[in-house]
XYZ file of C-alpha atoms in Angstrom:
526
model
C 0.000 0.000 0.000
C 1.385 3.409 -1.001
C 2.115 5.986 1.692
C -0.520 8.694 1.588
C 0.992 12.078 0.843
C -0.066 15.634 1.548
C -1.342 18.538 -0.483
C -1.133 22.210 0.359
C -4.570 23.757 0.071
C -4.624 27.104 -1.693
C -7.242 29.797 -1.492
C -9.397 30.319 -4.607
C -7.768 32.257 -7.422
C -9.995 35.266 -6.837
C -8.659 35.471 -3.250
C -4.920 35.289 -4.051
C -4.392 39.042 -3.851
C -6.352 39.253 -0.598
C -4.287 36.376 0.807
C -1.067 38.172 -0.098
C -2.271 41.406 1.480
C -3.239 39.511 4.619
C 0.199 37.810 4.767
C 2.005 41.146 4.481
C -0.245 42.729 7.106
C 0.529 39.900 9.545
C 4.258 39.893 8.715
C 5.769 42.617 6.468
C 8.772 40.355 5.813
C 6.486 38.201 3.637
C 6.675 40.917 0.966
C 10.413 40.490 0.385
C 10.191 38.745 -3.004
C 7.524 40.979 -4.572
C 9.359 44.105 -3.414
C 12.648 42.811 -4.778
C 10.996 42.021 -8.104
C 9.526 45.501 -8.331
C 12.930 47.056 -7.533
C 14.575 44.939 -10.218
C 11.923 45.911 -12.793
C 10.978 49.471 -11.814
C 9.448 50.296 -15.184
C 7.331 47.158 -15.455
C 3.707 46.893 -14.377
C 3.572 43.539 -12.594
C 0.063 42.088 -12.221
C -1.091 41.933 -8.586
C -1.997 38.253 -8.933
C 1.603 37.456 -9.956
C 3.011 39.349 -6.983
C 0.539 37.502 -4.765
C 1.972 34.127 -5.803
C 5.443 35.279 -4.715
C 4.322 36.330 -1.249
C 5.451 34.132 1.649
C 3.034 33.122 4.415
C 5.088 33.208 7.636
C 3.623 34.607 10.858
C 6.527 36.878 11.832
C 9.703 36.729 13.908
C 7.856 37.684 17.118
C 6.608 34.101 17.204
C 3.201 32.560 16.747
C 0.503 31.289 19.112
C -2.430 29.682 17.337
C -5.605 28.213 18.811
C -6.684 24.784 17.574
C -10.152 23.302 17.364
C -11.634 20.014 16.076
C -14.687 20.003 13.856
C -15.908 16.467 14.616
C -15.417 16.424 18.395
C -12.941 13.513 18.672
C -12.074 12.020 22.089
C -10.063 14.193 24.470
C -7.058 11.865 24.422
C -6.850 12.044 20.613
C -7.185 15.832 20.621
C -4.399 16.137 23.183
C -2.184 13.746 21.240
C -2.596 15.676 17.991
C -1.930 19.065 19.614
C 1.096 17.625 21.385
C 2.615 16.567 18.072
C 1.859 19.950 16.529
C 3.789 21.510 19.405
C 6.870 19.434 18.593
C 7.991 22.492 16.598
C 8.167 24.450 19.866
C 11.233 22.502 21.001
C 13.410 25.061 19.223
C 11.017 27.695 17.902
C 8.760 30.344 19.457
C 5.656 28.412 18.446
C 2.600 27.368 20.446
C -0.617 25.561 19.498
C -3.363 25.694 22.149
C -6.641 23.790 22.001
C -9.864 25.771 22.346
C -13.537 25.219 21.631
C -14.175 28.906 20.961
C -13.361 30.420 17.550
C -10.209 28.370 16.860
C -7.794 29.713 14.238
C -6.674 26.241 13.146
C -9.621 23.934 12.539
C -8.927 20.233 12.097
C -11.201 17.800 10.274
C -10.796 14.014 9.941
C -12.718 13.509 6.733
C -12.071 9.997 5.422
C -10.967 9.838 1.802
C -10.004 13.525 1.715
C -6.339 12.867 2.410
C -3.882 14.935 4.413
C -3.738 18.648 3.752
C -3.382 22.093 5.273
C -3.547 25.681 4.190
C -0.220 27.479 4.209
C 0.635 29.835 7.067
C -1.351 33.052 7.199
C -3.847 31.770 4.605
C -5.699 30.027 7.453
C -7.019 33.455 8.511
C -8.993 33.707 5.279
C -10.872 30.428 5.696
C -14.455 30.894 6.831
C -15.315 30.016 10.423
C -16.548 26.466 10.696
C -14.516 25.318 7.693
C -11.401 23.153 8.139
C -7.896 24.545 7.654
C -6.324 21.089 8.046
C -7.453 17.529 7.362
C -6.013 14.417 8.999
C -8.127 11.837 7.150
C -9.131 9.044 9.549
C -6.674 9.570 12.427
C -7.622 7.751 15.621
C -5.828 6.664 18.772
C -5.122 3.381 16.947
C -3.132 5.180 14.235
C 0.552 4.248 14.361
C 2.679 6.641 16.390
C 5.023 7.000 13.413
C 2.127 8.540 11.460
C 1.571 11.140 14.172
C 5.236 12.072 13.798
C 5.205 12.039 9.994
C 1.788 13.526 9.224
C 0.674 15.734 12.116
C 4.041 17.466 12.439
C 4.221 17.871 8.657
C 0.782 19.499 8.459
C 1.588 21.733 11.437
C 4.667 22.818 9.502
C 2.423 23.975 6.665
C 0.289 25.911 9.155
C 3.497 27.642 10.271
C 4.147 28.645 6.651
C 6.682 25.998 5.643
C 6.143 24.862 2.037
C 7.023 21.471 0.582
C 10.778 20.954 0.539
C 10.633 18.634 -2.469
C 9.456 21.613 -4.556
C 12.816 23.327 -4.212
C 14.429 23.733 -7.629
C 17.350 21.421 -6.800
C 14.974 18.492 -6.251
C 12.384 19.282 -8.948
C 15.142 19.368 -11.567
C 15.986 15.750 -10.701
C 12.440 14.470 -11.276
C 11.405 12.772 -14.527
C 8.211 14.671 -15.310
C 6.188 11.979 -17.074
C 7.241 9.207 -14.692
C 6.242 11.352 -11.724
C 2.840 12.123 -13.217
C 2.199 8.422 -13.858
C 3.388 7.483 -10.354
C 1.220 9.937 -8.423
C -1.817 9.330 -10.626
C -1.498 5.602 -9.890
C -0.645 5.757 -6.173
C -2.564 8.854 -5.017
C -5.352 9.084 -7.561
C -4.294 12.609 -8.468
C -4.996 14.296 -11.784
C -2.145 15.306 -14.077
C -2.722 18.960 -13.132
C -2.544 18.181 -9.412
C 0.759 16.320 -9.778
C 2.222 19.266 -11.661
C 1.027 21.694 -8.991
C 2.001 19.615 -5.944
C 5.256 18.015 -7.134
C 6.657 19.544 -10.313
C 6.298 23.302 -9.819
C 9.415 24.769 -8.119
C 9.054 27.082 -5.123
C 12.483 28.692 -5.246
C 11.131 32.245 -5.298
C 7.977 31.901 -3.262
C 9.950 30.079 -0.534
C 12.652 32.715 -0.289
C 13.027 32.322 3.480
C 14.575 28.885 3.339
C 17.682 26.896 4.095
C 20.637 27.562 1.795
C 20.191 24.193 0.044
C 17.302 21.759 -0.239
C 17.104 19.108 2.491
C 15.865 15.773 1.075
C 15.485 14.428 4.614
C 13.256 17.266 5.822
C 9.881 16.399 7.319
C 8.470 18.851 4.770
C 9.794 16.710 1.895
C 7.909 13.897 0.138
C 9.409 10.473 -0.316
C 10.149 10.281 -4.046
C 11.002 6.793 -5.357
C 14.140 6.205 -7.397
C 11.957 5.078 -10.288
C 10.780 8.654 -10.993
C 14.173 10.347 -10.510
C 16.396 11.111 -13.500
C 19.489 10.062 -11.559
C 17.871 6.942 -10.127
C 18.466 8.119 -6.561
C 15.423 8.236 -4.277
C 14.563 11.268 -2.167
C 14.048 9.793 1.274
C 11.788 12.457 2.732
C 11.551 12.909 6.477
C 9.625 10.754 8.971
C 10.022 13.429 11.651
C 11.362 16.923 12.337
C 15.116 16.661 11.800
C 17.921 18.877 13.059
C 17.839 21.179 10.018
C 14.042 21.514 10.262
C 14.305 22.458 13.920
C 17.125 24.891 13.256
C 15.264 26.556 10.400
C 12.055 26.859 12.440
C 14.079 28.527 15.182
C 15.506 31.016 12.690
C 12.043 31.978 11.409
C 10.414 32.013 14.852
C 13.241 32.795 17.318
C 12.533 32.030 20.967
C 14.245 35.207 22.119
C 12.040 38.053 20.919
C 14.447 41.010 21.039
C 15.796 40.518 17.531
C 14.755 42.302 14.343
C 15.251 40.622 10.961
C 17.207 42.923 8.626
C 17.909 40.679 5.662
C 17.420 37.180 4.342
C 19.864 36.250 1.608
C 21.511 32.809 1.525
C 24.472 34.345 -0.342
C 25.546 36.401 2.688
C 28.902 35.236 3.998
C 29.988 37.953 6.441
C 28.803 41.113 8.186
C 30.708 44.141 9.495
C 29.483 46.949 11.752
C 30.601 50.529 12.315
C 28.489 52.200 14.966
C 24.963 52.215 13.588
C 26.217 51.399 10.078
C 26.009 47.784 8.882
C 27.514 46.110 5.837
C 27.305 42.619 4.430
C 29.524 40.725 2.014
C 28.190 37.940 -0.147
C 30.031 34.750 -0.963
C 30.379 36.008 -4.535
C 32.048 39.242 -3.370
C 29.088 41.614 -3.564
C 29.091 44.317 -0.873
C 25.918 45.926 0.477
C 25.171 48.694 2.977
C 22.076 48.767 5.139
C 20.084 51.953 4.567
C 17.468 51.531 7.257
C 14.498 49.539 5.966
C 14.504 45.878 7.033
C 14.816 43.359 4.187
C 14.501 45.836 1.323
C 16.781 48.684 2.458
C 20.138 47.491 1.166
C 22.297 49.449 -1.279
C 24.839 47.565 -3.375
C 28.284 49.163 -3.243
C 30.374 46.706 -5.253
C 30.251 43.425 -7.116
C 33.692 41.840 -7.425
C 34.178 38.084 -7.038
C 37.776 38.683 -5.888
C 36.636 40.341 -2.639
C 37.395 38.171 0.393
C 37.069 40.586 3.328
C 35.635 43.974 4.253
C 36.726 46.245 7.101
C 34.992 49.401 8.315
C 35.662 52.077 10.926
C 34.847 55.735 11.447
C 32.774 55.870 8.276
C 35.534 54.405 6.090
C 34.948 51.150 4.211
C 37.705 48.985 2.752
C 37.853 45.682 0.920
C 40.625 43.146 0.428
C 40.851 40.983 -2.672
C 42.168 37.444 -2.804
C 45.166 38.705 -4.791
C 46.144 41.172 -2.061
C 44.706 44.337 -3.609
C 43.184 46.791 -1.097
C 40.468 49.275 -2.053
C 38.817 52.187 -0.230
C 35.251 53.231 -0.899
C 35.063 56.881 -1.947
C 31.631 56.674 -3.704
C 29.575 56.429 -5.834
C 28.419 52.811 -5.599
C 30.063 50.270 -7.877
C 32.565 52.624 -9.504
C 33.722 54.676 -6.518
C 36.559 52.492 -5.260
C 40.141 53.749 -4.963
C 42.961 51.211 -5.017
C 45.405 51.936 -2.185
C 47.683 48.895 -2.385
C 48.431 45.864 -4.512
C 50.591 43.317 -2.717
C 49.955 39.567 -3.131
C 51.461 38.962 0.343
C 48.551 40.737 2.070
C 46.289 38.340 3.970
C 44.338 40.609 6.317
C 43.246 44.206 6.891
C 42.036 45.917 10.073
C 40.444 49.364 10.363
C 40.030 51.555 13.445
C 39.149 55.230 13.862
C 40.932 56.858 10.918
C 43.609 54.162 10.610
C 44.066 51.144 8.351
C 46.538 48.316 8.819
C 47.477 45.292 6.756
C 49.140 42.012 7.654
C 51.300 40.007 5.260
C 51.639 36.229 5.129
C 55.218 36.574 6.405
C 54.123 38.514 9.503
C 54.961 42.026 8.319
C 52.585 44.746 9.564
C 51.964 48.005 7.703
C 50.017 51.196 8.449
C 48.416 53.311 5.736
C 49.587 56.923 5.848
C 47.364 58.338 3.134
C 49.085 58.002 -0.248
C 47.823 55.107 -2.383
C 50.383 52.346 -3.012
C 53.421 54.208 -1.681
C 51.999 55.529 1.585
C 52.493 52.484 3.772
C 54.733 52.518 6.859
C 56.148 49.219 8.093
C 55.583 48.753 11.833
C 56.895 45.209 12.379
C 58.414 42.230 10.646
C 57.979 39.052 12.672
C 57.135 35.739 10.984
C 55.408 34.567 14.194
C 52.649 37.165 13.826
C 49.317 35.487 13.154
C 46.693 38.170 13.804
C 46.344 41.901 14.338
C 43.613 43.854 16.126
C 43.069 47.579 16.490
C 40.676 49.962 18.243
C 40.728 53.450 19.688
C 44.039 54.272 18.030
C 45.743 51.209 19.563
C 47.287 48.329 17.598
C 47.963 44.813 18.860
C 49.372 41.608 17.405
C 49.097 37.939 18.354
C 51.887 35.468 17.666
C 51.476 31.814 16.790
C 52.861 30.874 20.217
C 50.213 32.957 22.040
C 52.314 36.022 22.811
C 50.387 39.342 22.663
C 52.089 42.653 21.862
C 50.981 46.300 21.879
C 52.443 48.901 19.542
C 53.859 51.839 21.501
C 56.281 53.142 18.836
C 58.657 53.592 17.146
C 58.270 51.257 14.151
C 59.906 47.831 14.342
C 61.242 48.102 17.903
C 58.346 49.786 19.706
C 56.347 46.761 20.775
C 55.460 45.965 24.402
C 54.664 42.363 25.367
C 51.359 42.098 27.268
C 51.005 38.340 27.656
C 52.650 35.044 26.805
C 50.186 32.156 26.918
C 50.300 29.366 24.312
C 46.564 28.716 24.836
C 45.621 32.080 23.291
C 43.976 31.694 19.882
C 42.449 35.122 19.207
C 42.457 38.739 20.365
C 39.767 41.402 20.164
C 40.135 45.167 20.530
C 37.170 47.482 21.055
C 37.176 51.114 22.124
C 39.856 51.167 24.857
C 39.549 47.474 25.748
C 41.555 44.396 24.792
C 40.374 40.797 25.183
C 41.875 37.421 24.465
C 40.215 34.050 23.954
C 41.844 30.691 24.584
C 41.379 27.496 22.616
C 39.409 26.054 25.527
C 36.940 28.963 25.509
C 38.367 30.988 28.399
C 37.914 34.767 27.970
C 40.240 37.354 29.529
C 40.239 41.161 29.679
C 43.398 43.235 29.904
C 43.392 45.535 32.931
C 46.602 47.414 32.240
C 49.567 45.549 33.764
C 51.589 43.459 31.287
C 51.475 39.677 31.903
C 49.757 39.805 35.296
C 46.983 42.285 34.498
C 44.466 39.917 32.922
C 41.029 39.278 34.470
C 39.221 36.058 33.570
C 35.619 36.750 32.533
C 34.447 33.287 31.481
C 35.556 29.697 31.128
C 33.251 27.844 28.747
C 34.597 25.352 26.185
C 31.589 26.047 23.930
C 32.669 29.638 23.242
C 33.364 30.080 19.537
C 33.706 33.841 19.043
C 33.679 37.077 21.015
C 32.585 40.533 19.879
C 32.560 43.902 21.624
C 31.262 47.409 21.104
C 30.352 50.420 23.209
C 31.974 48.900 26.276
C 29.858 45.732 25.976
C 31.195 42.221 25.475
C 29.372 39.321 23.827
C 30.143 35.696 23.046
C 28.576 33.088 20.780
C 28.723 29.368 21.528
C 29.120 26.450 19.150
C 25.402 25.700 19.525
C 24.460 29.249 18.488
C 23.658 30.609 21.962
C 24.584 34.291 22.355
C 25.520 35.772 25.731
C 26.087 39.320 26.996
C 28.510 40.087 29.800
C 26.761 41.927 32.624
C 29.201 41.080 35.431
C 30.565 39.768 37.697
C 33.313 37.628 36.142
C 32.505 33.988 35.318
C 28.880 34.026 36.520
C 27.692 37.353 35.090
C 26.570 36.323 31.611
C 23.022 36.866 30.322
C 21.737 34.724 27.461
C 20.098 36.885 24.783
C 19.564 34.306 22.049
C 19.735 30.565 21.513
C 19.459 29.732 17.828
C 21.372 26.825 16.334
C 21.504 28.614 12.978
C 23.630 31.479 14.380
C 27.188 31.354 13.076
C 28.744 34.745 13.901
C 28.149 38.051 15.681
C 29.309 41.617 15.037
C 29.187 44.541 17.468
C 29.965 48.238 17.229
C 28.846 51.110 19.396
C 25.487 50.187 20.893
C 24.619 47.760 18.111
C 24.844 43.949 18.009
C 24.103 41.803 14.985
C 24.062 38.092 14.257
C 24.359 36.124 11.016
C 22.700 32.741 10.440
C 23.963 29.958 8.238
C 20.892 30.572 6.056
C 21.942 34.185 5.428
C 19.467 35.807 7.807
C 20.830 38.951 9.511
C 19.322 40.069 12.821
C 19.791 43.169 14.986
C 19.489 42.984 18.754
C 16.845 45.381 20.067
C 16.980 44.479 23.763
């Protein structure tokens, strides 16, 4: 017997525009794709019904609490079991389903022969009271527990706005069209048109908020047999919420509410902050500046695939290419870049206040003095140098053996040793403060006396990165948890986020940002 699959119910065609308007009203971030399309084609008149199809149906990053009712009054133990499985998404996400008998938002039917289906996300608000928004066919307490995991959690995912994963372009392109139509007509009794709509129509644009690549083991993915795949490799589909599902749900509905979504682009590879100014660099080298409107307010400043790092301070933006060339942004966008050095030995740049420094692969450190190409002053030449950090007019270097040095002048000889610990793996400078992090996660702050003047602030082996700005210190753990130092040492850390998708943080002034592995950028508002 074939496994019964699911369909996403859609509102009638004449309600598509209303559904899109409703989705944007509930969550303005749902309008990202239509707005981007209109920006890309400013002179085109795009039909409202086409824009409506491109509108996502998520409930918003503040989280979602939906009431659930049952239209056929099943036993209390079955109702509780179904709601419990719907709430499996709440293990990582700010999601809650609560049963009620009064005006429920999610209305579940168990109509035999009608299959498994749900409306998508915010569309459930448009369904008339008394009409189902989800169907679970003939579910009873005798239904196998594996089906509660596979079906109920899948349909709840649709209610949260998650589309079918197998409709991502990467998977659809692997499907043999005619074999798939024959398979689903034979096993599900679907029409040719329904197979095309439910299996063969990609969702790459309408599912913009998504993981970077398709997950064939997602609970939101159908099982697709090898017999209908061009490459002969089956798509397993997911019998339950997997780690990537849980992580993605947490990124869309974060459990810590004090974060504002600023962008959602899977190409984003790094972020850099300068006070209230924020920049992002894409994996293909494109550089963007945030202009103030979440999701849509990004101005492209350059598009060079050679770019491997950006650095910003005091309103000055720089980029380093993979061939060692260094450029300063002087405006206008795209063309307004001034080359200030071209040395293939350059591996890193650091900016602070009005200063710019570069580090070579042989340990040489140089300071820019203002004349492109020739205006570089050598400050040190030590092959042990691994990293440099600068802030508030101060420059520091870290050696491969853990020794930390501060530049006090003059060039070459004017370096004061501040510490000598082989466990040190990174240093961070911010305003007038200097921090070091050890390979075992210990964090130390420099208090002013070389070697002995270091105060331990934390000792957690999960610490992956530290960031600081405006006198505030933050750390991110390997599991994505973000913590703010509030004092005292060791015990005085406040958790401000806990999202497994978080990969890095950036701080400057009073601002803190985080970047997810899906490209989402968030600003802390707490």
